[in-house]
C-alpha cells in the first residue's frame, strides 16, 4: 500500500472512531486497533501505542465541550481518578507476570455479562434519584445539567465505594492490556453509581485522558508511539470528537445507552477473540 | 471552574493539532510515495523510521532540521500534556473554591500521574 493511501485510510477511520468514542465515553481503540492490525498489517505494539494516543485525543478534544456545557461531573471524575490512576500503575507493574490469554478471556467475559443489566434498562431515560448519603454526601457527588430542550436534570450518585472498585479494575485493565478502560468506566458509573447515561459517558470521556496519560510515558519511552501512524490518527480523532460532542449534546439518554450497549458487545467479542490470537 | 478548565483543554488541543498538521504536511511531502510496509514493523526503544533515538533531548535537533517524525513527536507530547495540565489547574481551582477535600484528592491524582509518566519508565518491572 502507498504511504499516502495508508495515511488516508487511517485518517478517515479515526474520524469515525473519534465521533463514536466521544459519544459513548471511550477512546476509539475498539475501532482503531483492529483496523491497524487486521486491515493494515501493523504490529500490535504500534497499534496499542496509537490507541493510547487516540484515547488522549478523544478525551481532551471532547472534554473541552462537555466541561463547558457542565455535562461532565468534575468532582465525580476527580474522585474516581484516584482509583483509575492507582489501578493503571499497579496494572503496568504486574503486566510482565500476567497471562494475557487469561486476562482477556476474563475481562471479555465480564463485559459480556454486564450487557445483561444494561439491556434490561435499555429504554431508561434517567435512573430513579437515590438519596445522597455517607461518603457521596461528604464529597458532594451530585450534579445537574441542562438538556438542549431546556429540561434540567438533577442527579445524585450512590455507591461511591463500589464505583472506586470498578474504577480500580478499569485502571488495572488499561495498565495491563493497554485497552478497554472506557467501557469499564462507563459501566462502573452506570451500574454501580446510578448516574444518568450522558453523565457517565462524558465523565468517562473526561477521565480516560488521565488514565491513558498515566501509561503513555512507558509506551512512549519504549518507542511504541509511531509518528507515521499516530499523526493521522490524532488529527482524525480530534475532528471526529468535535462532531461527536455535537451529536451527544442533542442525543437522548436511551439512544446513548443503546449505542453504548452495541459498542460494549463488540468490545467484549474483540477481547475474547484477542485471547485466542485472532 | 468549568469555563477555565474547558479553555485549558481547548488551548492544549489546538496547539497539538497545529503542530501535528504541520508535521503531517511535511510527512506527506516527503513520504507519500513510500511503501507503507516500511512503517509498520516494530523496533523497541527507537522512534520508528528516524535516525532520532527516543529521548526528549533528541527532539529539538530533529525539529531544527524539519524532520517530520520529530515534529509529530512534539505534537504528541503537547497532546499528552493536556490531561496533566488539566489536573494541575484543577488543584488551584478547587483551592479557589476553598474545597480542601478536593484539593487533596486532586493532589494525590497529580502525584500518581507524574510518578507514572516520569518515574515508571525508569523502573525495570514496568518495562518488562
Coordinates of C-alpha atoms in Angstrom, one line a residue:
Chain A
X1 CA 0.0 0.0 0.0
X2 CA 1.2 3.5 -0.8
X3 CA 2.1 5.7 2.1
X4 CA -0.5 8.3 1.1
X5 CA -3.3 5.7 0.9
X6 CA -2.3 4.3 4.3
X7 CA -2.5 7.8 5.8
X8 CA -5.9 8.5 4.2
X9 CA -7.4 5.2 5.4
X10 CA -6.2 5.9 9.0
X11 CA -7.4 9.5 8.9
X12 CA -11.0 8.6 7.9
X13 CA -11.2 5.6 10.3
X14 CA -10.0 7.9 13.1
X15 CA -12.8 10.5 12.4
X16 CA -15.3 7.7 12.8
X17 CA -13.5 6.4 16.0
X18 CA -13.3 9.9 17.5
X19 CA -17.0 10.6 16.9
X20 CA -18.2 7.2 18.3
X21 CA -15.7 7.4 21.2
X22 CA -16.7 10.8 22.3
X23 CA -20.4 9.8 22.4
X24 CA -20.0 6.6 24.4
X25 CA -17.1 7.7 26.6
X26 CA -14.2 5.6 25.3
X27 CA -11.1 6.1 23.3
X28 CA -11.8 4.6 20.0
X29 CA -9.3 1.8 20.3
X30 CA -12.1 -0.6 19.6
X31 CA -12.2 0.6 16.1
X32 CA -8.6 1.7 15.5
X33 CA -6.7 -1.4 16.8
X34 CA -8.5 -4.0 14.6
X35 CA -8.2 -1.7 11.5
X36 CA -4.5 -1.2 12.2
X37 CA -3.6 -4.8 12.9
X38 CA -6.0 -6.7 10.6
X39 CA -6.5 -4.4 7.7
X40 CA -3.2 -2.5 7.6
X41 CA -0.9 -5.2 9.0
X42 CA 0.6 -3.0 11.7
X43 CA 2.4 -4.6 14.6
X44 CA 0.2 -4.9 17.8
X45 CA 2.7 -2.9 19.9
X46 CA 2.4 0.0 17.5
X47 CA -1.4 -0.4 17.3
X48 CA -1.7 -0.2 21.1
X49 CA 0.6 2.9 21.1
X50 CA -1.6 4.6 18.6
X51 CA -4.7 3.6 20.6
X52 CA -3.2 5.2 23.7
X53 CA -2.7 8.5 21.8
X54 CA -6.2 8.2 20.3
X55 CA -7.7 7.9 23.9
X56 CA -5.9 11.1 24.9
X57 CA -7.0 13.0 21.8
X58 CA -10.7 11.9 22.2
X59 CA -10.7 12.8 25.8
X60 CA -9.1 16.3 25.6
X61 CA -10.9 17.1 22.3
X62 CA -14.3 16.2 23.6
X63 CA -13.9 17.2 27.2
X64 CA -13.4 20.9 26.3
X65 CA -17.0 21.0 25.1
X66 CA -18.5 18.7 27.7
X67 CA -16.9 20.5 30.6
X68 CA -18.0 23.9 29.3
X69 CA -21.6 22.6 29.0
X70 CA -21.5 21.1 32.5
X71 CA -22.3 17.7 31.2
X72 CA -19.2 16.2 32.8
X73 CA -19.2 15.9 36.6
X74 CA -15.8 17.3 37.6
X75 CA -15.9 16.2 41.2
X76 CA -17.1 12.6 40.5
X77 CA -14.4 12.4 37.8
X78 CA -11.6 13.6 40.0
X79 CA -12.7 11.4 42.9
X80 CA -12.8 8.3 40.7
X81 CA -9.4 9.2 39.0
X82 CA -7.8 8.2 42.4
X83 CA -8.8 4.6 41.7
X84 CA -8.1 4.6 38.0
X85 CA -4.6 6.0 38.2
X86 CA -3.6 3.7 41.1
X87 CA -5.1 0.8 39.1
X88 CA -3.2 1.8 36.0
X89 CA 0.2 1.9 37.8
X90 CA -0.5 -1.4 39.5
X91 CA -1.5 -3.0 36.3
X92 CA 1.6 -1.8 34.4
X93 CA 3.8 -3.1 37.3
X94 CA 2.3 -6.6 37.2
X95 CA 1.8 -6.8 33.4
X96 CA 5.0 -8.7 32.9
X97 CA 3.8 -11.5 35.2
X98 CA 0.2 -11.6 33.9
X99 CA -1.1 -14.2 31.5
X100 CA -2.8 -12.1 28.8
X101 CA -4.9 -15.1 27.5
X102 CA -6.5 -15.5 30.9
X103 CA -6.9 -11.7 31.4
X104 CA -8.5 -11.1 28.0
X105 CA -10.9 -14.1 28.5
X106 CA -11.9 -12.9 32.0
X107 CA -12.4 -9.3 31.1
X108 CA -14.2 -10.1 27.9
X109 CA -16.5 -12.4 29.9
X110 CA -17.1 -9.6 32.5
X111 CA -18.1 -7.3 29.6
X112 CA -20.5 -9.9 28.1
X113 CA -22.1 -10.5 31.5
X114 CA -22.5 -6.8 32.1
X115 CA -24.5 -6.5 28.9
X116 CA -27.5 -8.1 30.8
X117 CA -28.3 -5.3 33.3
X118 CA -27.5 -2.8 30.6
X119 CA -30.0 -4.3 28.2
X120 CA -32.7 -4.6 30.9
X121 CA -32.5 -0.8 31.3
X122 CA -32.1 -0.1 27.6
X123 CA -35.1 2.3 27.4
X124 CA -34.4 4.0 30.7
X125 CA -34.0 7.8 30.5
X126 CA -32.9 9.0 33.9
X127 CA -32.4 6.4 36.7
X128 CA -34.5 6.9 39.9
X129 CA -32.8 9.5 42.0
X130 CA -31.2 7.9 45.1
X131 CA -30.8 9.8 48.4
X132 CA -27.4 11.4 48.8
X133 CA -25.8 9.9 51.9
X134 CA -22.5 8.8 53.5
X135 CA -19.3 9.3 51.5
X136 CA -21.2 10.5 48.4
X137 CA -22.8 13.3 50.6
X138 CA -19.5 14.3 52.2
X139 CA -17.8 14.6 48.8
X140 CA -21.0 16.1 47.2
X141 CA -21.1 13.6 44.4
X142 CA -24.2 15.1 42.8
X143 CA -24.9 17.5 40.0
X144 CA -27.2 18.8 37.3
X145 CA -27.1 19.5 33.7
X146 CA -29.5 21.1 31.1
X147 CA -30.7 19.2 28.1
X148 CA -30.9 21.1 24.8
X149 CA -34.7 21.4 25.1
X150 CA -34.2 23.2 28.4
X151 CA -35.0 20.4 30.8
X152 CA -32.8 20.5 33.9
X153 CA -31.7 17.0 35.1
X154 CA -30.7 16.8 38.8
X155 CA -29.0 13.7 39.9
X156 CA -27.2 12.1 43.0
X157 CA -24.6 9.4 43.0
X158 CA -24.9 6.3 45.1
X159 CA -22.3 3.6 45.8
X160 CA -19.1 5.6 45.7
X161 CA -17.1 2.7 47.1
X162 CA -18.4 0.2 44.5
X163 CA -17.6 2.9 42.0
X164 CA -14.0 3.1 43.2
X165 CA -13.6 -0.7 43.0
X166 CA -15.0 -0.7 39.4
X167 CA -12.6 2.2 38.5
X168 CA -9.6 0.4 40.0
X169 CA -10.4 -2.6 37.8
X170 CA -10.8 -0.2 34.8
X171 CA -7.3 1.3 35.5
X172 CA -5.9 -2.1 36.1
X173 CA -7.1 -3.3 32.6
X174 CA -5.6 -0.3 30.9
X175 CA -2.3 -0.8 32.6
X176 CA -2.3 -4.5 31.8
X177 CA -3.7 -4.6 28.3
X178 CA -3.4 -1.0 27.1
X179 CA -7.1 -1.0 26.1
X180 CA -10.6 -1.3 27.3
X181 CA -10.8 1.2 30.1
X182 CA -13.6 3.4 28.8
X183 CA -16.2 0.7 28.7
X184 CA -15.4 -0.3 32.3
X185 CA -15.6 3.3 33.5
X186 CA -19.0 3.9 31.9
X187 CA -20.2 0.6 33.4
X188 CA -19.0 1.5 36.9
X189 CA -20.8 4.8 36.8
X190 CA -23.9 3.5 35.2
X191 CA -24.4 0.2 37.1
X192 CA -22.7 1.0 40.5
X193 CA -23.3 4.7 40.9
X194 CA -26.6 5.1 39.0
X195 CA -25.7 8.2 37.1
X196 CA -27.6 9.4 34.1
X197 CA -26.1 7.8 30.9
X198 CA -24.9 11.0 29.4
X199 CA -23.2 12.0 32.6
X200 CA -21.5 8.5 32.8
X201 CA -20.2 8.7 29.2
X202 CA -19.0 12.3 29.3
X203 CA -17.3 11.8 32.8
X204 CA -15.7 8.7 31.5
X205 CA -14.5 10.7 28.5
X206 CA -13.0 13.2 30.8
X207 CA -11.2 10.6 32.9
X208 CA -9.8 8.3 30.1
X209 CA -7.3 11.0 29.1
X210 CA -5.7 10.9 32.6
X211 CA -5.7 7.1 32.7
X212 CA -4.1 6.9 29.3
X213 CA -1.5 9.7 30.1
X214 CA -0.5 7.7 33.2
X215 CA 0.5 4.7 31.0
X216 CA 1.6 6.7 27.9
X217 CA 5.1 7.5 29.4
X218 CA 6.0 3.9 29.3
X219 CA 4.7 3.3 25.7
X220 CA 6.4 6.5 24.6
X221 CA 9.8 5.7 26.1
X222 CA 9.7 2.2 24.6
X223 CA 9.1 3.5 21.1
X224 CA 5.6 2.2 20.7
X225 CA 4.3 5.6 19.5
X226 CA 5.0 5.6 15.8
X227 CA 4.7 9.1 14.3
X228 CA 3.7 7.8 10.9
X229 CA 0.7 6.0 12.4
X230 CA -0.1 8.4 15.2
X231 CA -0.3 11.7 13.3
X232 CA -3.2 10.8 11.0
X233 CA -4.9 9.1 14.0
X234 CA -4.6 12.1 16.3
X235 CA -5.8 14.6 13.7
X236 CA -8.7 12.4 12.6
X237 CA -9.8 11.7 16.2
X238 CA -9.8 15.4 17.1
X239 CA -12.1 16.1 14.1
X240 CA -14.3 13.1 15.0
X241 CA -14.5 14.2 18.6
X242 CA -15.7 17.7 17.5
X243 CA -18.5 16.1 15.5
X244 CA -19.3 13.5 18.3
X245 CA -19.8 16.1 21.0
X246 CA -22.4 18.0 18.9
X247 CA -24.3 14.8 18.4
X248 CA -24.2 13.8 22.1
X249 CA -25.4 17.1 23.5
X250 CA -28.6 16.7 21.3
X251 CA -29.0 12.9 21.9
X252 CA -31.4 11.4 24.4
X253 CA -30.1 9.2 27.2
X254 CA -31.7 6.0 25.9
X255 CA -30.1 6.5 22.5
X256 CA -26.7 6.9 24.1
X257 CA -27.4 3.8 26.2
X258 CA -28.2 1.7 23.1
X259 CA -25.1 2.8 21.2
X260 CA -23.0 2.1 24.3
X261 CA -24.5 -1.4 24.6
X262 CA -23.6 -2.1 20.9
X263 CA -20.1 -0.9 21.4
X264 CA -19.8 -2.9 24.6
X265 CA -20.8 -6.1 22.8
X266 CA -18.2 -5.5 20.1
X267 CA -15.5 -4.7 22.6
X268 CA -16.3 -8.0 24.5
X269 CA -16.1 -10.1 21.4
X270 CA -12.9 -8.4 20.3
X271 CA -11.3 -9.0 23.6
X272 CA -12.2 -12.7 23.6
X273 CA -11.0 -13.1 20.0
X274 CA -7.8 -11.4 21.0
X275 CA -7.3 -14.0 23.8
X276 CA -7.4 -16.7 21.0
X277 CA -4.9 -14.7 18.9
X278 CA -7.3 -13.6 16.2
Chain B
X1 CA -14.3 26.5 37.1
X2 CA -15.8 24.7 34.1
X3 CA -15.0 27.6 31.8
X4 CA -11.3 27.8 32.8
X5 CA -10.8 24.0 32.5
X6 CA -12.5 23.9 29.2
X7 CA -10.2 26.7 27.9
X8 CA -7.1 24.9 29.2
X9 CA -8.1 21.7 27.3
X10 CA -9.1 23.6 24.1
X11 CA -5.8 25.5 24.2
X12 CA -3.7 22.4 24.5
X13 CA -5.6 20.5 21.8
X14 CA -5.4 23.4 19.3
X15 CA -1.6 23.8 19.8
X16 CA -1.1 20.0 19.5
X17 CA -3.3 19.9 16.4
X18 CA -1.4 22.7 14.7
X19 CA 1.9 21.0 15.3
X20 CA 0.6 17.6 14.2
X21 CA -0.9 19.1 11.0
X22 CA 2.4 20.8 10.2
X23 CA 4.3 17.6 10.8
X24 CA 1.9 15.6 8.7
X25 CA 2.1 18.0 5.8
X26 CA 5.9 17.5 5.9
X27 CA 5.4 13.8 6.1
X28 CA 3.1 13.7 3.1
X29 CA 5.5 15.9 1.1
X30 CA 8.4 13.5 1.8
X31 CA 6.9 10.1 2.2
X32 CA 3.6 9.9 0.3
X33 CA 5.1 7.6 -2.4
X34 CA 6.9 5.4 0.0
X35 CA 5.6 2.0 0.7
X36 CA 3.6 1.8 4.0
X37 CA 5.1 -1.6 4.8
X38 CA 8.3 0.3 5.7
X39 CA 6.5 2.0 8.6
X40 CA 4.6 -0.8 10.3
X41 CA 7.3 -3.0 11.7
X42 CA 8.2 -2.7 15.3
X43 CA 11.6 -1.9 16.8
X44 CA 11.6 -1.4 20.5
X45 CA 13.4 1.6 22.0
X46 CA 13.6 3.6 18.8
X47 CA 11.4 6.2 17.3
X48 CA 10.5 4.3 14.1
X49 CA 12.0 5.3 10.8
X50 CA 14.1 8.1 12.0
X51 CA 17.7 8.4 13.0
X52 CA 16.5 10.1 16.2
X53 CA 16.7 7.7 19.2
X54 CA 13.9 8.1 21.8
X55 CA 14.8 10.8 24.2
X56 CA 13.4 14.3 24.8
X57 CA 16.8 15.9 24.2
X58 CA 17.0 14.5 20.7
X59 CA 13.7 16.0 19.6
X60 CA 14.9 19.7 19.3
X61 CA 17.6 18.6 16.9
X62 CA 15.0 16.9 14.7
X63 CA 12.8 19.9 14.8
X64 CA 15.6 22.2 13.7
X65 CA 16.2 20.0 10.6
X66 CA 12.4 19.9 10.0
X67 CA 12.3 16.1 10.4
X68 CA 8.5 15.3 10.2
X69 CA 8.9 12.5 12.7
X70 CA 10.4 14.7 15.4
X71 CA 7.8 17.4 14.9
X72 CA 5.0 14.8 15.2
X73 CA 6.6 13.5 18.4
X74 CA 6.5 17.1 19.8
X75 CA 2.8 17.3 18.9
X76 CA 2.1 14.1 20.7
X77 CA 4.0 15.3 23.8
X78 CA 1.9 18.5 23.8
X79 CA -1.3 16.3 23.5
X80 CA 0.0 14.2 26.4
X81 CA 0.5 17.3 28.5
X82 CA -3.1 18.4 28.2
X83 CA -4.7 16.0 30.7
X84 CA -1.8 16.6 33.1
X85 CA -2.2 20.4 32.9
X86 CA -5.9 19.9 33.4
X87 CA -5.3 18.0 36.7
X88 CA -2.8 20.7 37.8
X89 CA -5.2 23.5 37.1
X90 CA -8.0 21.7 39.0
X91 CA -5.9 21.9 42.2
X92 CA -5.8 25.7 42.0
X93 CA -9.5 25.9 41.0
X94 CA -10.6 23.7 43.9
X95 CA -8.4 25.8 46.2
X96 CA -10.1 29.0 45.0
X97 CA -13.4 27.4 45.9
X98 CA -12.0 26.5 49.3
X99 CA -12.8 22.9 48.7
X100 CA -10.0 21.3 50.7
X101 CA -11.2 17.7 50.3
X102 CA -10.9 18.0 46.5
X103 CA -7.6 19.9 46.7
X104 CA -6.2 16.8 48.5
X105 CA -7.9 14.3 46.1
X106 CA -6.6 16.1 43.0
X107 CA -3.1 16.5 44.5
X108 CA -2.9 12.7 45.0
X109 CA -4.1 12.1 41.5
X110 CA -1.4 14.5 40.2
X111 CA 1.4 12.8 42.2
X112 CA 0.3 9.4 40.9
X113 CA 0.1 10.7 37.4
X114 CA 3.6 12.3 37.5
X115 CA 5.1 9.2 39.1
X116 CA 3.6 7.1 36.3
X117 CA 4.8 9.4 33.5
X118 CA 8.2 10.4 34.7
X119 CA 9.4 7.7 37.1
X120 CA 8.0 4.4 35.9
X121 CA 9.8 4.3 32.5
X122 CA 13.0 4.0 34.5
X123 CA 11.8 1.2 36.8
X124 CA 12.7 -2.2 35.2
X125 CA 9.5 -4.1 36.2
X126 CA 7.4 -1.6 34.3
X127 CA 9.3 -2.2 31.2
X128 CA 9.5 -6.0 31.1

